[in-house]
């Protein structure tokens, strides 16, 4: 079970039981209490309303699946956002196409008559030509979490038509020429490299071992590439 699956089941377990403690969840999912606490923190950052009640009869409860976020924008800022979202529909490689379309729809339904008319004119008179694009798998969001954790992960991927499974540490995400890559530290090879996200089939937590990679970032990872990759 990967992290995303576990967190989804944590939500279901709390909702089904109305209230559960971290210890109960740790026992249910066969992980440490510390892992559950990190999962709860992640869920809250994603907008899940998790309420913690302390005491003998305490535990976690979930009131709403998602919380609403309000932004305070000027008319020019909203117009810029609207155009950016519309433009992204023609080339975006992010896994948020449905969400982007929903935001555009909300913009076109604003109660402010003058602003709504302005955005509708933009939508009617401005066109962005389509280009080749693809939608990323759900793993995109998971990898963002793994990049911050810097845990050793087992990655199953296809490269040159062959299946591989390697222990890696995720450093960051790189979009190059419209293609998304995961920047990884390949433990077996002892250096960083780029791996196309579209080639990744599965990611799972591997052995518990600390490997120092905090000096490697998305900005300097090329310093740690295999010399053969640098010269190619």
Coordinates of N, CA and C in Angstrom, one line a residue, residues 24-171:
X24 N -4.7 3.7 17.3 CA -5.6 2.7 16.6 C -5.3 2.7 15.1
X25 N -5.1 3.9 14.5 CA -4.8 3.9 13.1 C -3.5 3.3 12.8
X26 N -2.5 3.5 13.7 CA -1.2 2.8 13.5 C -1.3 1.3 13.5
X27 N -2.1 0.8 14.4 CA -2.2 -0.6 14.5 C -3.0 -1.2 13.3
X28 N -4.0 -0.4 12.9 CA -4.8 -0.9 11.7 C -4.0 -0.9 10.4
X29 N -3.1 0.0 10.2 CA -2.4 0.1 9.0 C -0.9 -0.5 9.1
X30 N -0.6 -1.0 10.3 CA 0.7 -1.6 10.5 C 1.8 -0.7 10.2
X31 N 1.7 0.6 10.7 CA 2.8 1.5 10.6 C 3.0 2.2 12.0
X32 N 4.0 3.0 12.1 CA 4.3 3.7 13.4 C 3.3 4.8 13.6
X33 N 3.1 5.2 14.9 CA 2.3 6.3 15.3 C 2.8 7.6 14.6
X34 N 4.1 7.7 14.5 CA 4.7 8.9 13.9 C 4.3 9.0 12.5
X35 N 4.3 7.8 11.7 CA 3.8 7.9 10.3 C 2.4 8.4 10.2
X36 N 1.5 7.9 11.1 CA 0.1 8.4 11.1 C 0.1 9.9 11.4
X37 N 0.8 10.4 12.3 CA 0.8 11.8 12.6 C 1.3 12.6 11.4
X38 N 2.3 12.1 10.6 CA 2.7 12.8 9.4 C 1.6 12.7 8.4
X39 N 0.9 11.6 8.3 CA -0.2 11.5 7.3 C -1.3 12.5 7.7
X40 N -1.6 12.6 8.9 CA -2.7 13.6 9.4 C -2.2 15.0 9.0
X41 N -1.0 15.3 9.2 CA -0.5 16.6 8.8 C -0.6 16.9 7.3
X42 N -0.3 15.8 6.5 CA -0.4 15.9 5.0 C -1.8 16.1 4.6
X43 N -2.7 15.4 5.2 CA -4.1 15.5 4.9 C -4.7 16.9 5.2
X44 N -4.2 17.5 6.3 CA -4.7 18.8 6.7 C -4.1 19.8 5.6
X45 N -2.9 19.7 5.2 CA -2.3 20.6 4.2 C -3.1 20.4 2.9
X46 N -3.7 19.3 2.6 CA -4.4 19.0 1.4 C -5.9 19.6 1.5
X47 N -6.2 20.1 2.6 CA -7.6 20.7 2.8 C -8.6 19.8 3.5
X48 N -8.2 18.6 4.0 CA -9.1 17.8 4.7 C -9.2 18.3 6.2
X49 N -10.4 18.5 6.6 CA -10.7 19.0 8.0 C -10.6 17.9 9.0
X50 N -9.4 17.8 9.6 CA -9.2 16.8 10.6 C -9.3 17.4 12.0
X51 N -10.2 17.0 12.9 CA -10.3 17.6 14.2 C -9.7 16.6 15.2
X52 N -8.9 17.1 16.1 CA -8.3 16.2 17.2 C -8.9 16.6 18.5
X53 N -9.5 15.6 19.2 CA -10.0 15.7 20.5 C -9.1 15.0 21.5
X54 N -8.6 15.7 22.5 CA -7.7 15.1 23.5 C -8.4 14.5 24.6
X55 N -7.7 13.7 25.4 CA -8.3 13.1 26.6 C -8.6 11.6 26.4
X56 N -9.2 11.0 27.4 CA -9.4 9.6 27.4 C -10.3 9.2 26.3
X57 N -11.3 10.0 26.0 CA -12.3 9.6 24.9 C -12.0 10.4 23.6
X58 N -10.8 10.9 23.5 CA -10.4 11.7 22.3 C -10.1 10.8 21.1
X59 N -9.7 11.5 20.1 CA -9.4 10.9 18.8 C -9.6 11.8 17.6
X60 N -9.4 11.4 16.4 CA -9.5 12.2 15.2 C -10.9 12.0 14.7
X61 N -11.5 13.2 14.2 CA -12.7 13.2 13.5 C -12.6 14.0 12.2
X62 N -13.4 13.7 11.2 CA -13.3 14.5 9.9 C -14.7 15.0 9.7
X63 N -14.8 16.4 9.6 CA -16.1 17.0 9.4 C -16.4 17.2 8.0
X64 N -15.5 17.8 7.2 CA -15.8 18.0 5.8 C -14.6 17.4 5.0
X65 N -14.9 16.9 3.8 CA -13.8 16.3 3.0 C -12.8 17.4 2.5
X66 N -13.3 18.6 2.1 CA -12.5 19.7 1.6 C -13.0 21.0 2.2
X67 N -12.0 21.9 2.3 CA -12.3 23.2 2.8 C -12.2 24.2 1.6
X68 N -13.0 25.3 1.7 CA -13.0 26.3 0.7 C -11.8 27.3 1.0
X69 N -11.2 27.8 -0.1 CA -10.1 28.7 0.0 C -10.6 30.0 -0.7
X70 N -10.5 31.2 -0.1 CA -10.8 32.4 -0.7 C -9.6 33.2 -1.0
X71 N -9.6 33.9 -2.2 CA -8.6 34.7 -2.6 C -9.1 36.1 -2.8
X72 N -8.3 37.1 -2.5 CA -8.6 38.5 -2.7 C -7.8 39.0 -3.9
X73 N -8.5 39.2 -5.0 CA -7.8 39.6 -6.2 C -8.4 40.9 -6.8
X74 N -7.6 41.7 -7.4 CA -8.1 42.9 -8.1 C -8.6 42.4 -9.5
X75 N -9.3 43.3 -10.2 CA -9.9 42.9 -11.5 C -8.8 42.6 -12.4
X76 N -7.7 43.3 -12.4 CA -6.5 43.0 -13.3 C -5.9 41.7 -13.0
X77 N -5.8 41.4 -11.7 CA -5.2 40.1 -11.2 C -6.1 39.0 -11.6
X78 N -7.4 39.1 -11.5 CA -8.3 38.1 -11.9 C -8.3 37.8 -13.4
X79 N -8.2 38.9 -14.2 CA -8.1 38.8 -15.6 C -6.8 38.1 -16.0
X80 N -5.7 38.4 -15.4 CA -4.5 37.7 -15.7 C -4.5 36.3 -15.3
X81 N -5.2 35.9 -14.2 CA -5.3 34.5 -13.8 C -6.2 33.8 -14.8
X82 N -7.3 34.4 -15.2 CA -8.2 33.8 -16.2 C -7.5 33.5 -17.5
X83 N -6.7 34.5 -18.0 CA -6.0 34.3 -19.3 C -5.0 33.2 -19.1
X84 N -4.3 33.2 -18.0 CA -3.2 32.1 -17.8 C -3.9 30.7 -17.7
X85 N -5.0 30.6 -17.0 CA -5.7 29.3 -17.0 C -6.2 28.9 -18.4
X86 N -6.7 29.8 -19.1 CA -7.2 29.5 -20.5 C -6.0 29.1 -21.4
X87 N -4.9 29.8 -21.2 CA -3.7 29.5 -22.0 C -3.2 28.1 -21.7
X88 N -3.3 27.8 -20.4 CA -2.7 26.5 -20.0 C -3.5 25.3 -20.6
X89 N -4.7 25.5 -20.9 CA -5.5 24.5 -21.5 C -4.9 24.0 -22.8
X90 N -4.2 24.8 -23.5 CA -3.6 24.5 -24.8 C -2.3 23.7 -24.7
X91 N -1.6 23.7 -23.6 CA -0.4 23.1 -23.5 C 0.0 22.4 -22.2
X92 N -0.9 22.6 -21.2 CA -0.5 22.2 -19.8 C -0.2 20.7 -19.7
X93 N 0.8 20.3 -19.0 CA 1.2 18.9 -18.8 C 0.9 18.6 -17.3
X94 N 0.2 19.5 -16.6 CA -0.1 19.2 -15.2 C -1.4 18.3 -15.1
X95 N -1.4 17.6 -14.0 CA -2.6 16.7 -13.8 C -3.8 17.4 -13.2
X96 N -4.1 18.6 -13.6 CA -5.2 19.3 -13.0 C -6.2 19.9 -14.0
X97 N -6.3 19.2 -15.1 CA -7.2 19.7 -16.2 C -8.6 20.0 -15.7
X98 N -9.2 19.0 -15.0 CA -10.6 19.1 -14.6 C -10.7 20.3 -13.6
X99 N -9.7 20.4 -12.7 CA -9.8 21.5 -11.7 C -9.7 22.9 -12.4
X100 N -8.8 23.0 -13.4 CA -8.6 24.2 -14.1 C -9.9 24.6 -14.8
X101 N -10.5 23.7 -15.5 CA -11.8 23.9 -16.1 C -12.9 24.4 -15.2
X102 N -12.9 23.8 -14.0 CA -13.8 24.2 -12.9 C -13.6 25.7 -12.5
X103 N -12.3 26.1 -12.4 CA -12.0 27.4 -12.0 C -12.5 28.4 -13.0
X104 N -12.2 28.1 -14.3 CA -12.6 28.9 -15.4 C -14.1 29.1 -15.4
X105 N -14.8 28.0 -15.2 CA -16.3 28.1 -15.1 C -16.8 29.0 -14.0
X106 N -16.1 28.9 -12.9 CA -16.5 29.8 -11.7 C -16.3 31.3 -12.1
X107 N -15.1 31.5 -12.8 CA -14.8 32.9 -13.2 C -15.9 33.5 -14.1
X108 N -16.4 32.6 -15.0 CA -17.4 33.1 -16.0 C -18.8 33.2 -15.3
X109 N -18.9 32.7 -14.1 CA -20.2 32.8 -13.4 C -20.1 33.8 -12.2
X110 N -19.1 34.7 -12.2 CA -19.0 35.7 -11.1 C -20.3 36.5 -11.1
X111 N -20.7 36.9 -9.9 CA -21.9 37.8 -9.7 C -21.6 39.2 -10.2
X112 N -20.4 39.7 -10.2 CA -20.1 41.0 -10.6 C -20.3 41.1 -12.1
X113 N -21.3 41.8 -12.5 CA -21.8 41.9 -14.0 C -20.7 42.4 -14.9
X114 N -20.1 43.5 -14.6 CA -19.1 44.1 -15.5 C -17.9 43.2 -15.6
X115 N -17.4 42.6 -14.5 CA -16.2 41.8 -14.6 C -16.5 40.5 -15.3
X116 N -17.7 39.9 -15.0 CA -18.1 38.7 -15.7 C -18.2 38.9 -17.2
X117 N -18.7 40.1 -17.7 CA -18.8 40.4 -19.1 C -17.4 40.5 -19.7
X118 N -16.4 41.1 -18.9 CA -15.1 41.3 -19.4 C -14.4 39.9 -19.6
X119 N -14.6 39.0 -18.7 CA -14.0 37.7 -18.8 C -14.6 36.9 -20.0
X120 N -15.9 37.1 -20.1 CA -16.6 36.4 -21.2 C -16.1 36.9 -22.6
X121 N -15.8 38.2 -22.7 CA -15.2 38.7 -23.9 C -13.8 38.1 -24.2
X122 N -13.0 38.0 -23.1 CA -11.7 37.3 -23.2 C -11.9 35.9 -23.7
X123 N -12.9 35.2 -23.2 CA -13.1 33.8 -23.5 C -13.6 33.7 -24.9
X124 N -14.3 34.7 -25.4 CA -14.9 34.6 -26.7 C -14.0 35.1 -27.8
X125 N -13.2 36.1 -27.5 CA -12.4 36.7 -28.6 C -10.9 36.3 -28.6
X126 N -10.5 35.6 -27.5 CA -9.1 35.2 -27.5 C -9.0 33.7 -27.6
X127 N -8.1 33.3 -28.5 CA -8.0 31.8 -28.7 C -6.5 31.4 -28.6
X128 N -6.2 30.3 -27.9 CA -4.9 29.7 -27.8 C -4.9 28.4 -28.6
X129 N -4.0 28.4 -29.6 CA -3.9 27.2 -30.4 C -3.5 26.0 -29.6
X130 N -4.1 24.8 -29.9 CA -3.8 23.6 -29.3 C -2.4 23.1 -29.7
X131 N -1.8 22.4 -28.8 CA -0.5 21.8 -29.1 C -0.5 20.4 -28.4
X132 N 0.5 19.6 -28.8 CA 0.6 18.3 -28.2 C 0.8 18.3 -26.7
X133 N 0.0 17.6 -26.0 CA 0.2 17.5 -24.6 C -0.3 16.2 -24.1
X134 N -0.1 15.9 -22.8 CA -0.5 14.7 -22.2 C -0.8 15.0 -20.7
X135 N -1.6 14.1 -20.1 CA -2.0 14.3 -18.7 C -1.1 13.4 -17.9
X136 N -0.6 13.9 -16.8 CA 0.3 13.1 -15.9 C -0.5 12.2 -15.1
X137 N 0.1 11.1 -14.7 CA -0.6 10.2 -13.7 C -0.7 10.8 -12.3
X138 N -1.5 10.2 -11.5 CA -1.7 10.8 -10.1 C -0.4 10.7 -9.3
X139 N 0.6 10.0 -9.8 CA 1.8 9.9 -9.1 C 2.5 11.2 -8.9
X140 N 2.1 12.2 -9.8 CA 2.7 13.5 -9.8 C 2.6 14.1 -8.4
X141 N 1.5 14.1 -7.8 CA 1.2 14.7 -6.5 C 2.0 13.9 -5.4
X142 N 2.0 12.6 -5.5 CA 2.8 11.7 -4.6 C 4.2 12.1 -4.6
X143 N 4.8 12.3 -5.8 CA 6.2 12.5 -5.9 C 6.6 13.8 -5.1
X144 N 5.7 14.8 -5.2 CA 6.0 16.1 -4.5 C 6.2 15.8 -3.0
X145 N 5.3 14.9 -2.4 CA 5.5 14.5 -1.0 C 6.8 13.8 -0.8
X146 N 7.1 12.9 -1.7 CA 8.3 12.1 -1.5 C 9.6 13.0 -1.6
X147 N 9.5 14.1 -2.4 CA 10.7 15.0 -2.5 C 11.0 15.7 -1.2
X148 N 9.9 16.0 -0.4 CA 10.1 16.6 0.9 C 10.5 15.7 2.0
X149 N 10.1 14.4 1.9 CA 10.4 13.4 2.9 C 11.8 12.9 2.8
X150 N 12.3 12.7 1.5 CA 13.7 12.2 1.3 C 13.9 10.8 1.8
X151 N 12.8 10.0 1.8 CA 12.9 8.6 2.2 C 13.4 7.8 1.0
X152 N 13.9 6.6 1.3 CA 14.3 5.7 0.3 C 13.0 5.0 -0.3
X153 N 12.8 5.1 -1.6 CA 11.6 4.6 -2.2 C 12.0 3.6 -3.3
X154 N 11.1 2.6 -3.4 CA 11.3 1.6 -4.5 C 10.4 2.0 -5.7
X155 N 11.1 2.2 -6.8 CA 10.4 2.7 -8.0 C 10.4 1.6 -9.1
X156 N 9.2 1.3 -9.6 CA 9.1 0.4 -10.7 C 8.8 1.3 -12.0
X157 N 9.7 1.1 -13.0 CA 9.6 1.9 -14.2 C 10.0 1.1 -15.4
X158 N 9.6 1.6 -16.6 CA 10.0 1.0 -17.8 C 11.1 1.9 -18.5
X159 N 12.2 1.4 -18.9 CA 13.2 2.1 -19.6 C 13.8 1.3 -20.7
X160 N 13.7 1.9 -21.9 CA 14.1 1.2 -23.2 C 13.4 -0.1 -23.3
X161 N 12.1 -0.1 -23.0 CA 11.3 -1.3 -23.2 C 11.5 -2.4 -22.1
X162 N 12.3 -2.2 -21.1 CA 12.6 -3.2 -20.0 C 12.1 -2.6 -18.7
X163 N 11.5 -3.6 -17.9 CA 11.0 -3.2 -16.6 C 12.2 -3.2 -15.6
X164 N 12.2 -2.2 -14.7 CA 13.2 -2.0 -13.7 C 12.6 -1.7 -12.4
X165 N 13.3 -2.1 -11.3 CA 12.9 -1.7 -9.9 C 14.2 -1.2 -9.2
X166 N 14.2 0.0 -8.8 CA 15.4 0.6 -8.2 C 15.0 1.3 -6.9
X167 N 16.0 1.3 -5.9 CA 15.8 2.1 -4.7 C 16.4 3.5 -5.0
X168 N 15.5 4.6 -4.8 CA 15.9 5.9 -5.1 C 15.5 6.9 -4.0
X169 N 16.0 8.1 -4.1 CA 15.5 9.2 -3.3 C 15.1 10.3 -4.2
X170 N 13.8 10.8 -4.1 CA 13.3 11.8 -4.9 C 13.9 13.2 -4.5
X171 N 14.4 13.9 -5.5 CA 15.0 15.3 -5.2 C 14.1 16.4 -5.6

